[in-house]
Coordinates of C-alpha atoms and ligand atoms in Angstrom, one line a residue:
M19 CA 34.6 -41.7 22.9
E20 CA 37.3 -43.5 21.0
N21 CA 40.5 -41.9 22.3
V22 CA 40.7 -43.7 25.6
K23 CA 43.6 -45.3 27.5
I24 CA 43.7 -47.9 30.3
I25 CA 46.3 -46.3 32.6
G26 CA 46.5 -49.1 35.2
C27 CA 45.0 -52.3 36.3
G28 CA 45.0 -54.8 39.3
Y29 CA 43.3 -57.8 40.8
A30 CA 42.6 -59.5 44.1
K31 CA 42.2 -63.1 44.9
A32 CA 39.7 -64.3 47.6
K33 CA 41.4 -66.0 50.5
V34 CA 40.6 -69.7 50.4
K35 CA 41.9 -71.8 47.5
V36 CA 39.6 -74.7 46.8
S37 CA 40.7 -77.6 44.7
N38 CA 38.6 -80.0 42.7
A39 CA 39.6 -82.7 45.3
D40 CA 38.1 -80.4 48.0
L41 CA 34.8 -80.4 46.2
E42 CA 34.8 -84.2 45.9
K43 CA 34.2 -84.1 49.7
I44 CA 30.9 -82.1 49.4
V45 CA 29.3 -83.1 46.1
E46 CA 29.3 -86.2 43.9
T47 CA 32.0 -85.0 41.5
N48 CA 35.6 -85.7 40.6
D49 CA 38.7 -83.9 39.5
E50 CA 38.8 -85.7 36.1
W51 CA 35.2 -84.7 35.2
I52 CA 35.7 -81.0 36.2
Q53 CA 39.1 -80.7 34.4
Q54 CA 37.9 -82.5 31.2
R55 CA 34.6 -80.6 30.9
T56 CA 35.7 -77.2 32.1
G57 CA 39.5 -77.0 32.4
I58 CA 39.1 -75.7 36.0
Q59 CA 41.5 -77.0 38.6
T60 CA 41.1 -74.6 41.5
R61 CA 39.0 -71.5 42.4
Y62 CA 39.3 -69.0 45.3
V63 CA 36.4 -68.6 47.8
T64 CA 36.0 -65.8 50.3
D65 CA 35.7 -66.6 54.0
E66 CA 34.8 -63.1 55.3
E67 CA 35.7 -60.5 52.7
N68 CA 32.7 -59.2 50.9
T69 CA 32.4 -58.0 47.3
S70 CA 33.4 -54.4 48.2
D71 CA 36.5 -55.6 50.1
L72 CA 37.8 -57.5 47.2
A73 CA 36.9 -54.6 44.9
V74 CA 38.9 -52.2 47.1
K75 CA 42.0 -54.4 47.0
A76 CA 41.9 -54.7 43.2
A77 CA 41.3 -50.9 42.9
Q78 CA 44.2 -50.1 45.2
K79 CA 46.5 -52.2 42.9
A80 CA 45.1 -50.5 39.8
I81 CA 45.7 -47.0 41.4
E82 CA 49.3 -48.0 42.3
D83 CA 49.8 -49.4 38.8
A84 CA 48.5 -46.1 37.2
G85 CA 50.7 -44.0 39.6
I86 CA 47.9 -41.5 40.3
P87 CA 46.6 -40.1 43.6
V88 CA 43.4 -41.8 44.6
E89 CA 41.7 -38.3 44.7
D90 CA 42.0 -38.1 40.9
I91 CA 39.2 -40.7 40.6
D92 CA 35.9 -38.9 39.9
M93 CA 33.8 -41.9 38.9
I94 CA 33.6 -45.5 40.2
L95 CA 31.7 -48.2 38.3
V96 CA 31.4 -51.6 39.9
A97 CA 30.1 -54.5 37.8
T98 CA 28.7 -57.2 40.1
T99 CA 25.9 -59.7 40.5
T100 CA 26.7 -60.2 44.2
P101 CA 26.6 -56.8 45.9
D102 CA 27.2 -56.5 49.6
C103 CA 23.8 -54.9 50.1
I104 CA 20.7 -54.3 48.0
T105 CA 21.4 -50.6 48.8
P106 CA 23.7 -48.7 49.0
S107 CA 25.6 -49.8 45.9
T108 CA 28.9 -51.6 46.2
A109 CA 30.5 -48.7 44.3
C110 CA 29.5 -46.3 47.1
L111 CA 31.0 -48.8 49.7
V112 CA 34.2 -48.8 47.6
Q113 CA 34.2 -45.0 47.5
E114 CA 34.0 -44.9 51.3
K115 CA 36.7 -47.6 51.7
L116 CA 39.0 -45.8 49.3
G117 CA 38.7 -42.6 51.4
L118 CA 36.8 -40.7 48.7
N119 CA 33.6 -40.1 50.8
G120 CA 32.5 -36.5 50.4
K121 CA 34.8 -36.0 47.4
E122 CA 33.6 -35.0 43.9
C123 CA 33.1 -38.6 42.8
T124 CA 30.1 -40.4 41.4
A125 CA 29.7 -44.1 42.2
L126 CA 27.2 -46.7 40.9
D127 CA 26.9 -50.4 40.2
I128 CA 26.2 -52.2 36.9
N129 CA 24.6 -55.7 36.6
A130 CA 25.3 -57.3 33.3
A131 CA 26.3 -60.7 34.8
C132 CA 29.5 -62.0 33.3
S133 CA 29.5 -59.3 30.6
G134 CA 29.6 -56.7 33.4
Y135 CA 33.3 -55.6 32.9
V136 CA 32.9 -55.2 29.2
Y137 CA 29.7 -53.1 29.8
G138 CA 31.6 -51.2 32.5
I139 CA 34.5 -50.2 30.2
T140 CA 32.0 -49.4 27.5
L141 CA 30.0 -47.0 29.8
A142 CA 33.2 -45.5 31.2
S143 CA 34.6 -44.8 27.7
C144 CA 31.3 -42.9 26.9
L145 CA 31.3 -41.1 30.2
L146 CA 34.9 -39.7 29.7
E147 CA 33.3 -36.7 28.1
K148 CA 32.0 -35.8 31.6
Y149 CA 34.4 -37.4 34.1
K150 CA 38.3 -37.4 33.9
T151 CA 39.4 -40.6 35.7
I152 CA 37.1 -43.5 35.9
L153 CA 37.7 -46.6 38.0
V154 CA 36.0 -49.7 36.6
I155 CA 35.8 -52.8 38.8
G156 CA 34.5 -56.3 38.3
S157 CA 34.0 -57.9 41.7
E158 CA 32.1 -61.0 42.9
T159 CA 31.5 -63.2 45.9
L160 CA 29.5 -65.8 43.9
S161 CA 30.0 -68.3 46.7
K162 CA 27.1 -66.5 48.4
I163 CA 24.6 -67.4 45.7
L164 CA 25.8 -70.9 44.9
D165 CA 23.9 -74.0 45.9
W166 CA 26.8 -76.0 47.3
T167 CA 24.8 -79.2 47.0
D168 CA 24.3 -78.7 43.2
R169 CA 27.3 -80.2 41.3
N170 CA 26.0 -78.7 38.0
T171 CA 26.9 -75.2 39.2
C172 CA 29.0 -75.1 42.4
V173 CA 32.2 -76.6 40.7
L174 CA 32.3 -73.8 38.1
F175 CA 32.5 -70.5 40.0
G176 CA 34.9 -68.6 42.2
D177 CA 35.2 -65.3 44.0
G178 CA 37.6 -62.4 43.2
A179 CA 38.0 -58.9 41.7
G180 CA 39.8 -57.0 39.0
A181 CA 39.9 -53.3 38.3
C182 CA 41.2 -50.8 35.7
I183 CA 41.4 -47.0 35.4
L184 CA 40.4 -45.1 32.2
Q185 CA 41.4 -41.7 31.0
K186 CA 41.2 -39.8 27.7
S187 CA 44.2 -40.4 25.5
E188 CA 45.9 -38.5 22.6
S189 CA 46.6 -41.6 20.6
N190 CA 45.2 -44.9 22.1
R191 CA 41.9 -46.0 20.6
L192 CA 39.2 -48.0 22.3
F193 CA 36.0 -49.3 20.7
S194 CA 33.2 -51.4 22.1
Y195 CA 30.2 -53.4 21.1
T196 CA 27.5 -54.6 23.5
K197 CA 24.2 -56.4 23.1
S198 CA 21.5 -57.8 25.5
N199 CA 18.9 -60.3 24.4
G200 CA 16.4 -60.2 27.2
D201 CA 16.4 -63.7 28.5
V202 CA 13.0 -64.3 30.1
N203 CA 13.2 -68.1 30.1
G204 CA 15.5 -68.5 33.1
V205 CA 18.3 -70.3 31.2
L206 CA 20.9 -68.7 33.5
M207 CA 19.6 -66.9 36.6
A208 CA 19.6 -66.3 40.3
Q209 CA 16.2 -65.3 41.8
G210 CA 15.9 -62.1 43.8
L211 CA 13.8 -61.6 46.9
P212 CA 10.3 -63.0 46.4
I213 CA 7.4 -60.7 46.2
K214 CA 5.7 -60.8 49.6
K215 CA 2.1 -61.9 49.5
P216 CA 1.1 -61.4 53.1
L217 CA -2.5 -62.4 52.5
E218 CA -1.5 -65.7 50.8
N219 CA 1.5 -66.6 53.0
G220 CA 3.2 -68.2 50.1
T221 CA 6.9 -69.1 50.0
K222 CA 9.2 -69.4 47.0
D223 CA 12.7 -70.7 46.5
Y224 CA 15.1 -68.0 45.5
G225 CA 18.7 -66.9 45.5
Y226 CA 20.8 -69.6 44.0
V227 CA 22.4 -69.7 40.5
Q228 CA 20.4 -72.0 38.2
M229 CA 21.3 -72.7 34.6
D230 CA 20.9 -74.9 31.5
G231 CA 24.6 -75.4 30.9
K232 CA 24.3 -76.7 27.3
E233 CA 22.1 -73.7 26.2
V234 CA 24.5 -71.3 27.8
F235 CA 27.4 -73.0 26.1
R236 CA 25.8 -72.6 22.6
F237 CA 25.0 -69.0 23.2
A238 CA 28.6 -68.3 24.6
V239 CA 30.4 -69.5 21.5
K240 CA 28.1 -67.6 19.0
A241 CA 28.0 -64.5 21.2
M242 CA 31.8 -64.2 21.7
Q243 CA 32.6 -64.8 18.0
E244 CA 30.0 -62.2 16.9
S245 CA 31.0 -59.6 19.5
V246 CA 34.7 -59.8 18.5
E247 CA 33.8 -59.5 14.8
K248 CA 31.5 -56.5 15.4
V249 CA 34.0 -54.6 17.5
L250 CA 36.8 -55.2 15.0
E251 CA 34.5 -53.9 12.2
K252 CA 33.9 -50.7 14.3
A253 CA 37.7 -50.3 14.9
N254 CA 38.5 -51.1 11.2
V255 CA 41.0 -53.7 12.4
S256 CA 41.4 -57.2 10.9
L257 CA 41.3 -60.3 13.1
E258 CA 44.8 -61.2 12.0
D259 CA 46.2 -58.0 13.4
V260 CA 44.8 -58.7 16.9
D261 CA 47.6 -59.7 19.3
L262 CA 45.6 -61.1 22.2
I263 CA 42.0 -62.0 23.0
I264 CA 41.0 -62.0 26.7
P265 CA 37.7 -63.9 26.9
H266 CA 35.3 -64.5 29.8
Q267 CA 36.9 -67.4 31.7
A268 CA 34.0 -69.8 31.9
N269 CA 35.1 -73.0 30.3
I270 CA 38.2 -74.0 28.3
R271 CA 35.9 -75.9 25.9
I272 CA 34.0 -72.7 25.1
I273 CA 37.2 -70.8 24.4
R274 CA 38.5 -73.7 22.2
H275 CA 35.2 -73.7 20.2
V276 CA 35.5 -70.0 19.6
A277 CA 39.1 -70.3 18.5
K278 CA 38.2 -73.1 16.1
K279 CA 35.2 -71.2 14.6
M280 CA 37.3 -68.1 14.2
R281 CA 40.3 -70.1 12.8
L282 CA 42.6 -68.7 15.4
A283 CA 45.4 -70.4 17.3
E284 CA 44.4 -71.1 20.9
E285 CA 47.5 -69.3 22.0
K286 CA 45.9 -66.0 20.9
F287 CA 43.5 -66.4 23.8
F288 CA 44.6 -65.6 27.4
V289 CA 43.4 -68.2 29.8
N290 CA 43.6 -68.4 33.6
L291 CA 40.4 -70.2 34.4
E292 CA 42.3 -73.3 35.6
E293 CA 43.3 -71.3 38.6
F294 CA 40.3 -68.9 39.2
G295 CA 37.3 -70.7 37.8
N296 CA 34.5 -68.5 36.5
T297 CA 34.4 -65.3 38.5
S298 CA 31.5 -63.7 36.5
S299 CA 31.9 -59.9 36.3
A300 CA 35.5 -60.2 37.7
S301 CA 36.7 -62.8 35.2
I302 CA 37.9 -60.6 32.3
A303 CA 39.0 -57.9 34.9
I304 CA 41.2 -60.4 36.6
A305 CA 42.5 -61.9 33.4
L306 CA 43.4 -58.5 32.0
A307 CA 45.4 -57.6 35.1
C308 CA 47.1 -61.0 35.2
A309 CA 48.0 -60.7 31.5
K310 CA 49.6 -57.3 32.3
E311 CA 51.4 -58.8 35.4
Q312 CA 52.8 -61.6 33.3
G313 CA 54.2 -59.1 30.7
K314 CA 51.8 -60.1 28.0
L315 CA 50.6 -56.6 27.3
Q316 CA 53.1 -54.4 25.6
P317 CA 52.6 -50.8 24.3
G318 CA 51.0 -50.8 20.8
M319 CA 49.4 -54.2 21.1
K320 CA 45.9 -54.7 19.9
I321 CA 43.8 -56.5 22.5
V322 CA 40.2 -57.6 22.5
L323 CA 38.1 -58.4 25.6
T324 CA 35.0 -60.4 25.1
G325 CA 32.3 -61.8 27.4
F326 CA 28.8 -63.3 27.6
G327 CA 26.5 -63.8 30.5
A328 CA 23.0 -64.1 32.0
G329 CA 20.5 -61.8 30.4
F330 CA 21.7 -63.0 27.8
T331 CA 24.3 -60.2 27.6
C332 CA 27.4 -60.1 25.5
G333 CA 30.0 -57.7 24.1
A334 CA 33.6 -56.9 23.3
V335 CA 36.1 -54.1 23.8
Y336 CA 39.0 -53.4 21.4
I337 CA 41.9 -51.7 23.1
E338 CA 45.2 -50.3 21.7
W339 CA 47.4 -50.8 24.7
Ligands
UT7_50 O1 29.3 -67.4 32.9 C1 28.4 -68.2 32.3 C2 28.2 -69.4 33.2 N1 27.8 -70.6 32.6 C3 28.6 -71.3 31.7 O2 29.5 -70.9 31.2 C4 28.1 -72.7 31.4 C5 28.3 -73.1 30.0 N2 28.2 -74.6 30.0 C6 29.2 -75.4 30.4 O3 30.2 -75.0 30.7 C7 28.9 -76.9 30.4 O4 27.6 -77.1 29.8 C8 29.0 -77.6 31.8 C9 30.4 -77.6 32.3 C10 28.1 -76.8 32.8 C11 28.5 -79.0 31.7 O5 29.2 -79.7 30.7 P1 28.4 -80.7 29.7 O6 29.5 -81.3 28.9 O7 27.4 -79.8 29.0 O8 27.8 -81.8 30.7 P2 26.3 -82.2 30.9 O9 25.6 -81.1 31.6 O10 25.8 -82.7 29.7 O11 26.5 -83.4 31.9 C12 27.1 -84.6 31.5 C13 27.0 -85.6 32.7 C14 25.6 -85.7 33.3 O12 25.4 -87.0 33.7 P3 24.6 -88.0 32.7 O13 23.2 -87.4 32.6 O14 25.3 -88.1 31.4 O15 24.7 -89.3 33.5 C15 25.7 -84.8 34.5 O16 24.8 -85.2 35.5 O17 27.9 -85.1 33.7 C16 27.1 -85.0 34.9 N3 27.7 -83.9 35.7 C17 28.7 -84.1 36.6 N4 29.5 -85.2 36.9 C18 30.5 -85.0 37.8 C19 27.3 -82.7 35.8 N5 28.0 -82.0 36.6 C20 28.9 -82.8 37.1 C21 30.0 -82.7 38.1 N6 30.7 -83.8 38.3 N7 30.3 -81.5 38.6

C-alpha cells in the first residue's frame, strides 16, 4: 500500500549511560579511538529492563504522540534480535503490558537485524489492507549478547527502543525497498543455542556478537546508497528533493562515506549515534522519534529511512511526512 501515514512516534532510553571512559576500565580501548573510528561518545545500557519493557515505553510515547486510544492498535510488530524469550514473542509481551491481552490484536516479532525497523514499516504498510492501526517497534537489549571482553564489538552497541504507528492516509505516500542477501559466512552474527548432541557430549561457543568490521563497513556503504536510490526510483522522487535521510546509526564514517558517494551534504543525514551508539533494530526507530522531538520533521517533508544489517539485510523507506 502506498497511501500510508505515520501518525505518531516515540522512543525510550535504557537506564545506564556508559561513556567511552567507562569502557576504558573494562577493555583495552580509549575515548580517542572510539570517537575517531565511530563517532560514538556514549551509549545506554539496561540494568534490569528487558527488550519488551523498553518497547512498551517507546510504544506508550508513540500512542500519546498519535493521540489515539491504545485499543485502536490491532497489530503489533516488534523488530528485535534480542527478544526477552525464545517464545512467546516480544510483541506478545508488549501486547500484554499495553493491556491489549484478549483484544482483537495480532502480535509478532521480526528479525532482520539492524534493518528490522525498515522491514517492520515495510510489512506494516502492506498489512494495512487487513489491519487499521499498526504499531511498529524496534527494541534491543544488545548488552545481553555482547562479549564485554571483546573491544572489537562491545564499544559499538547500546540498548534502547523506538516506535511508530501507521494508518492508511488520503494523501501521504510511503514506499519501501528491501533486500536480503543470505549471509552464510558469519561476517556478522550471534550464534543461537547449540544443537544438542547427547550421545557425543559436545560443547560449542554461542551467543555473542561476532563480526568482520571492515567487510560490514563495505557492505553498509553500498547497501545504503543502493537502497535509497531504489526507493526513490519507486516513489519517482529525485534525490535533490529529499529533505532528510535517517540512516542506521552504526558509525559516522559509514554515514560520511554514503554522503560523499551520493554527493550529498552531511547535514542531510540525521545523526544521533554519538549519544546512543548502535542500537540495531532500534537505531532508526529512535532516530526518527528524536528527529521529530527536535522539530526536524515538518508536514510535507520528504524523508528516507535506510538501514543495513546481519543477514546481510538492507532497505529503505520513503515517507511523505
Ligand atoms: O549494525 C552493523 C554493525 N556493524 C558495523 O556497523 C561495523 C562496521 N564496521 C566498523 O564500524 C569499523 O570497521 C569498526 C569501527 C568496527 C572498526 O574500525 P576500523 O577502522 O575498521 O578498525 P580495524 O578493525 O581495522 O582496527 C584497527 C586497529 C586494530 O589494531 P592494529 O591491528 O592496527 O594494531 C584493532 O585491534 O584498532 C584496534 N582496535 C581498537 N583499538 C582501541 C579495534 N577495536 C578497538 C577499540 N579500541 N575498541
